[in-house]
Coordinates of C-alpha atoms in Angstrom, one line a residue:
X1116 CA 0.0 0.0 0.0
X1117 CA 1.0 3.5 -0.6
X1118 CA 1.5 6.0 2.0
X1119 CA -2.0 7.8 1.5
X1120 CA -3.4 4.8 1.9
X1121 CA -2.2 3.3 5.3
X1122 CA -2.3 6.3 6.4
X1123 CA -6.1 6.5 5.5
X1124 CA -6.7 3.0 7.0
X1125 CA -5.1 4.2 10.4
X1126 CA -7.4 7.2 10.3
X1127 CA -10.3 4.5 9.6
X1128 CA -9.8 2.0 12.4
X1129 CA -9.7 5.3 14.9
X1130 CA -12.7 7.0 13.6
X1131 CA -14.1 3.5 14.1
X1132 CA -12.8 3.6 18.0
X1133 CA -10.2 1.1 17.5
X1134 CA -6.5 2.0 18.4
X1135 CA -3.4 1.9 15.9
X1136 CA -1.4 -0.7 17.3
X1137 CA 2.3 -1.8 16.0
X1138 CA 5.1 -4.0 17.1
X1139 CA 8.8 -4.7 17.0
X1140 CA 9.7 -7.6 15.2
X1141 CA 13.6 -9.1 15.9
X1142 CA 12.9 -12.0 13.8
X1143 CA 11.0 -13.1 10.9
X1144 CA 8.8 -15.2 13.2
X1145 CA 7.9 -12.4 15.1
X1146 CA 6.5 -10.5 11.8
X1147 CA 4.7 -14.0 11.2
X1148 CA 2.9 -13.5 14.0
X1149 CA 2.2 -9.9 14.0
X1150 CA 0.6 -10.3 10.5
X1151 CA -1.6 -13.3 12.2
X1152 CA -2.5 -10.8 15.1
X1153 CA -3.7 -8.3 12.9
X1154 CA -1.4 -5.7 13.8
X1155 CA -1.4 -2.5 12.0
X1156 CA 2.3 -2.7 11.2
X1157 CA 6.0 -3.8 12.4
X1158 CA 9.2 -2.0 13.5
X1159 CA 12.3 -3.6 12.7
X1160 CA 15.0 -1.8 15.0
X1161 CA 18.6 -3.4 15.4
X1162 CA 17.6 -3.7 19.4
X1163 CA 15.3 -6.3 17.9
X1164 CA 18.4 -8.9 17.3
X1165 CA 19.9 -7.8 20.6
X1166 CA 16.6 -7.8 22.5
X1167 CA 15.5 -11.7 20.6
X1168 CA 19.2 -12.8 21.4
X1169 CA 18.7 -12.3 24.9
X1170 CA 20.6 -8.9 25.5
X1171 CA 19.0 -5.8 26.6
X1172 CA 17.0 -3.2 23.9
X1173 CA 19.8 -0.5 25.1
X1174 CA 22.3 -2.4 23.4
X1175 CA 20.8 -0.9 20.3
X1176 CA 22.2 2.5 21.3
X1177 CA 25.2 1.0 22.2
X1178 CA 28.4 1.0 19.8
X1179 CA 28.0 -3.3 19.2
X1180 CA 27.1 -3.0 15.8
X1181 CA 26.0 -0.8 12.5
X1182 CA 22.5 -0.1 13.2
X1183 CA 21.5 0.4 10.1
X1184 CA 23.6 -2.4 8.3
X1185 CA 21.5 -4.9 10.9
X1186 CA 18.4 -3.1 10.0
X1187 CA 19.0 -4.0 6.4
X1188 CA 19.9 -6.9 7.3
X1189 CA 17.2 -8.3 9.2
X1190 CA 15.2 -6.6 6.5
X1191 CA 16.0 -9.8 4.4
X1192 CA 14.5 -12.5 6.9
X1193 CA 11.6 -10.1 7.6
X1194 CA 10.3 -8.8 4.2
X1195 CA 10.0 -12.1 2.9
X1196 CA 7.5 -13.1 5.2
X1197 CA 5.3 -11.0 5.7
X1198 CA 2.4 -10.8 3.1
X1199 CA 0.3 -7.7 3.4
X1200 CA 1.7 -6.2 6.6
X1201 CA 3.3 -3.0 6.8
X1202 CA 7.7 -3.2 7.7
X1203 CA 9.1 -0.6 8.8
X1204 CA 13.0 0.8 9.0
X1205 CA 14.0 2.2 12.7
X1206 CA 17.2 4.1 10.6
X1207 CA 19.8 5.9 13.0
X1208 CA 19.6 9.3 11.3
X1209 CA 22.7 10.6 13.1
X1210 CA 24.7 8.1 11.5
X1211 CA 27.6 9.7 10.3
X1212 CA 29.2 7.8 7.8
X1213 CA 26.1 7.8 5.5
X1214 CA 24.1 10.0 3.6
X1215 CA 20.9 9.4 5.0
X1216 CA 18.8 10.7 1.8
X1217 CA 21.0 7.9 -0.6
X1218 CA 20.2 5.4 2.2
X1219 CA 16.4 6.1 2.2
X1220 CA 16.5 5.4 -1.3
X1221 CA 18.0 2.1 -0.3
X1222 CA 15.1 1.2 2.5
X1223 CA 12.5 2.3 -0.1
X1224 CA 14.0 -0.3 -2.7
X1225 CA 14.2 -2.9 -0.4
X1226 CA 10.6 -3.0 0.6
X1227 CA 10.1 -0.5 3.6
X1228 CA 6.7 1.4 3.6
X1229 CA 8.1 3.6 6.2
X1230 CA 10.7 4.9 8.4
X1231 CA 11.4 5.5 12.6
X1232 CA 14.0 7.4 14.1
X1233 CA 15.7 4.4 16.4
X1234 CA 18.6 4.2 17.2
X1235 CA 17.5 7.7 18.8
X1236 CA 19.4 10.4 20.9
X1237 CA 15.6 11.5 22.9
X1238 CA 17.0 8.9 25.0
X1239 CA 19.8 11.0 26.1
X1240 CA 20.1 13.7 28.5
X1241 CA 22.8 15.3 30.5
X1242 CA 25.9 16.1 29.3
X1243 CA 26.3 13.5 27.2
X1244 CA 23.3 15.0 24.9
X1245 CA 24.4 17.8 25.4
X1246 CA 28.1 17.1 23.6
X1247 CA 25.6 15.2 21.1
X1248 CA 23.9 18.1 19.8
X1249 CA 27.5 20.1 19.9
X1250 CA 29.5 18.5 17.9
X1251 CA 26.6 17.2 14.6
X1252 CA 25.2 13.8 16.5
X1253 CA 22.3 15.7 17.6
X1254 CA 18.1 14.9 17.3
X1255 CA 17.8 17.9 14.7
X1256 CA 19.4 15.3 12.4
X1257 CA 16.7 12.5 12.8
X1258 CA 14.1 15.3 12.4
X1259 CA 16.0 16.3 9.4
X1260 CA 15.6 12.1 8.7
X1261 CA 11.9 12.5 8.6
X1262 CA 11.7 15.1 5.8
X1263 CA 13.8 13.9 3.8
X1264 CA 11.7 10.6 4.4
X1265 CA 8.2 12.2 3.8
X1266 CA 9.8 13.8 0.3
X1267 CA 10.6 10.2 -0.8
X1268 CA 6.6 9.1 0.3
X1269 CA 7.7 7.0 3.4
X1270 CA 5.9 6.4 6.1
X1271 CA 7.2 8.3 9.3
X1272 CA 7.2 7.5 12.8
X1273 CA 8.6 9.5 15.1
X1274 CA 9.8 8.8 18.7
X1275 CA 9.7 12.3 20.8
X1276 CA 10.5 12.4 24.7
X1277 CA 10.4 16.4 25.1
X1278 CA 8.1 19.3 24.0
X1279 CA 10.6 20.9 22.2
X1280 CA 11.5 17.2 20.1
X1281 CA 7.6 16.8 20.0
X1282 CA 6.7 20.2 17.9
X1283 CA 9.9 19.6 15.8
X1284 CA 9.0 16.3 14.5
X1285 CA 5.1 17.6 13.7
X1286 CA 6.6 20.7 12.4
X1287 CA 8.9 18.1 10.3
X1288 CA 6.0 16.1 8.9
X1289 CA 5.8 13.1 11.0
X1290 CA 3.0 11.2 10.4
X1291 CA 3.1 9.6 13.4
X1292 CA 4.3 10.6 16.8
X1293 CA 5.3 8.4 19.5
X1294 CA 5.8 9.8 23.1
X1295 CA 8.6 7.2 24.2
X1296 CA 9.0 6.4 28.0
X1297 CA 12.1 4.8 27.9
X1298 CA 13.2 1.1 28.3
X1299 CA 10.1 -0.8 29.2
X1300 CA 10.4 -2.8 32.1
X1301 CA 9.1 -6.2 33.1
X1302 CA 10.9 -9.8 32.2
X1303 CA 14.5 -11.1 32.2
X1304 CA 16.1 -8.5 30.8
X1305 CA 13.8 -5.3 31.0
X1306 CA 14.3 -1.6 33.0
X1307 CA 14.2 -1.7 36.9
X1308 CA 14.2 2.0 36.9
X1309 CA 11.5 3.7 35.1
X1310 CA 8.7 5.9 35.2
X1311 CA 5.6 5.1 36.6
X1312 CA 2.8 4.2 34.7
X1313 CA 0.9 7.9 36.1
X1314 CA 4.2 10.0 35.8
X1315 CA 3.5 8.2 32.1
X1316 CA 0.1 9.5 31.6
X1317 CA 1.7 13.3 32.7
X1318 CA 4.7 13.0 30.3
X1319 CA 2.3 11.7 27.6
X1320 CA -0.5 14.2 27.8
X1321 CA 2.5 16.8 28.2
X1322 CA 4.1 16.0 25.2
X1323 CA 0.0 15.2 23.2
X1324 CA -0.5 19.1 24.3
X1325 CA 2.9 20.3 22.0
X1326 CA 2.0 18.3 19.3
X1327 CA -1.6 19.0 18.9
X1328 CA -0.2 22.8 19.4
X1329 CA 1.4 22.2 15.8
X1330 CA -1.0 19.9 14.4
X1331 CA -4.1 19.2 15.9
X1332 CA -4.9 16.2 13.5
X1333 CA -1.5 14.5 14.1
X1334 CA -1.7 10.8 15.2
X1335 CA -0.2 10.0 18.1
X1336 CA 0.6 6.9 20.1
X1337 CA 2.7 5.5 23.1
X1338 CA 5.5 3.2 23.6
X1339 CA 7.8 2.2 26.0
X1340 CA 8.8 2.3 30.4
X1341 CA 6.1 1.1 32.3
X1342 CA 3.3 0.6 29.3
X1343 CA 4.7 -3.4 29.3
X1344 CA 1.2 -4.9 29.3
X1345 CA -2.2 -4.6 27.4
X1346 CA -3.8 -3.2 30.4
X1347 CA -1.4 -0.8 31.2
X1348 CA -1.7 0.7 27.6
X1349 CA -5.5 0.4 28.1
X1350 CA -5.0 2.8 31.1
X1351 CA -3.1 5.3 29.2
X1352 CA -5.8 5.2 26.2
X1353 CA -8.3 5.9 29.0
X1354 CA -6.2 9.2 30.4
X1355 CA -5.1 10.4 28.0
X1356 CA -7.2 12.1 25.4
X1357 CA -6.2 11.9 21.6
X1358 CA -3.9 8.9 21.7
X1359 CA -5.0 6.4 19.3
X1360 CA -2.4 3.7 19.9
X1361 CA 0.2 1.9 21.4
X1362 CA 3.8 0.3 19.6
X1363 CA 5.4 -2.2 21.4
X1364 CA 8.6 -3.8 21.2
X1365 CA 9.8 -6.1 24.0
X1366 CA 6.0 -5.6 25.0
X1367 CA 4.9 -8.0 22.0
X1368 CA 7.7 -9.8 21.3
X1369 CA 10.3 -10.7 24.1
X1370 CA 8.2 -10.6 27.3
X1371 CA 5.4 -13.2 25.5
X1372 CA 8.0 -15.2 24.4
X1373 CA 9.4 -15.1 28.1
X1374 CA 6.3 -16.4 29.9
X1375 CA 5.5 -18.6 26.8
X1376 CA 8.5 -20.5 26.6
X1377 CA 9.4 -21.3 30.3
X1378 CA 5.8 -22.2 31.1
X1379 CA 5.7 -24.7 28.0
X1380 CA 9.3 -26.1 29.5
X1381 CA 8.7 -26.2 32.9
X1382 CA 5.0 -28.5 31.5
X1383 CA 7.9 -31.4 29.9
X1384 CA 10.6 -30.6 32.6
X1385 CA 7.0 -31.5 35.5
X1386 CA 6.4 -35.2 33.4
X1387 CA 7.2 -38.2 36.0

């Protein structure tokens, strides 16, 4: 489908009262099973292979690998499988030794409807962000990502953590923006430090308020911290006016495949 036109079918499901809901997918299983859901549409982020291999999601912003040479990569056991449903690219717009408008050439070709900014620096804070945004690395690249991805008719998704990041990814175009609470929590390997789930709903509503103030028809939906579980992203559908969805990683891939797994073990390891 064309960008117009998932677009439109996102628009349809929330005028109908039904939330946008997308996933990470590490593996090409995971996409297999997010098309038999019915999901809306996949992420594939290089924290997928880290996060399916059994290594935390911040590995992803960790110097282990070429983000967006795994992207690609994984792109090849992904796209294959997946029939009708939406992939898209989490591309690390601040990488440095490519030029990102040449590389979303590259995604397009491959198959991609669409783009997020992950790796992301909204992550960051402190000093360290600061030195980011000094010396090129900074999130005014990835929102320069996402134009140059809406001139090439890509789906955009955008993950936001401040006002100031919110407004400049509607101002950019985004067609869908993702407050981001940080690592989610919950299971083997997930966040012990996090937000909770109501400092969520305040962060989330914060940043709703600066996007609507740009674009009052702008999609929005929520990822990340403490939203691990379907009821806790019911509860943030429910306080928080004018978010239509949820996208979840670990939430629909590792922390399932966590509980599914040992409990199907420990059923042959209980035989006498």
């Amino acid at each position: 489908m064309t960008r117009a036109e998932l677009l439109a079918g996102f628009r349809r499901k929330v005028a109908e009262g039904r939330p946008i809901i997308g996933g990470g997918a590490g593996t090409g299983l995971s996409a297999k099973c997010a098309e038999a859901a019915g999901l809306d549409f996949v992420v594939i982020y290089n924290s997928g292979r880290y996060r399916m291999a059994g290594r935390s999601s911040m590995a992803g912003l960790m110097p282990y690998g070429d983000a967006n040479a795994i992207v690609m990569e994984m792109g090849t056991e992904v796209l294959p499988v997946t029939d009708k449903l939406p992939v898209m690219a989490g591309v690390c717009g601040t990488d440095p030794f490519r030029d990102i408008p040449r590389f979303l050439d590259q995604v397009k070709a491959a198959g991609f409807a669409g783009i997020q900014n992950y790796p992301t620096v909204c992550l960051f804070d402190g000093i360290i962000r600061a030195n980011l945004e000094e010396t090129g690395l900074g999130f005014y690249r990835e929102v320069d990502l996402v134009r140059a991805a809406r001139e090439r008719d890509l789906v955009t998704l955008a993950y936001v953590h401040s006002e100031a990041e919110a407004a400049a990814m509607t101002e950019a175009g985004a067609d869908v923006l993702v407050p981001h609470m940080g690592l989610t929590t919950s299971g083997m390997i997930g966040a012990q430090t996090s937000l909770s789930l109501d400092d969520s709903v305040d962060l989330v509503s914060r940043l709703r308020d600066a996007i609507f103030a740009v674009n009052p028809d702008a999609l929005v939906i929520c990822h990340g911290g403490p939203i691990a579980t379907p009821e806790d992203a019911k509860h943030i559908l429910s306080k928080v006016d004018g978010v239509v969805g949820f996208l979840g990683a670990s939430s629909m891939e590792r922390l399932p495949t966590e509980v599914a797994m040992v409990d199907h073990m420990r059923s042959f390891h209980a035989i006498r």
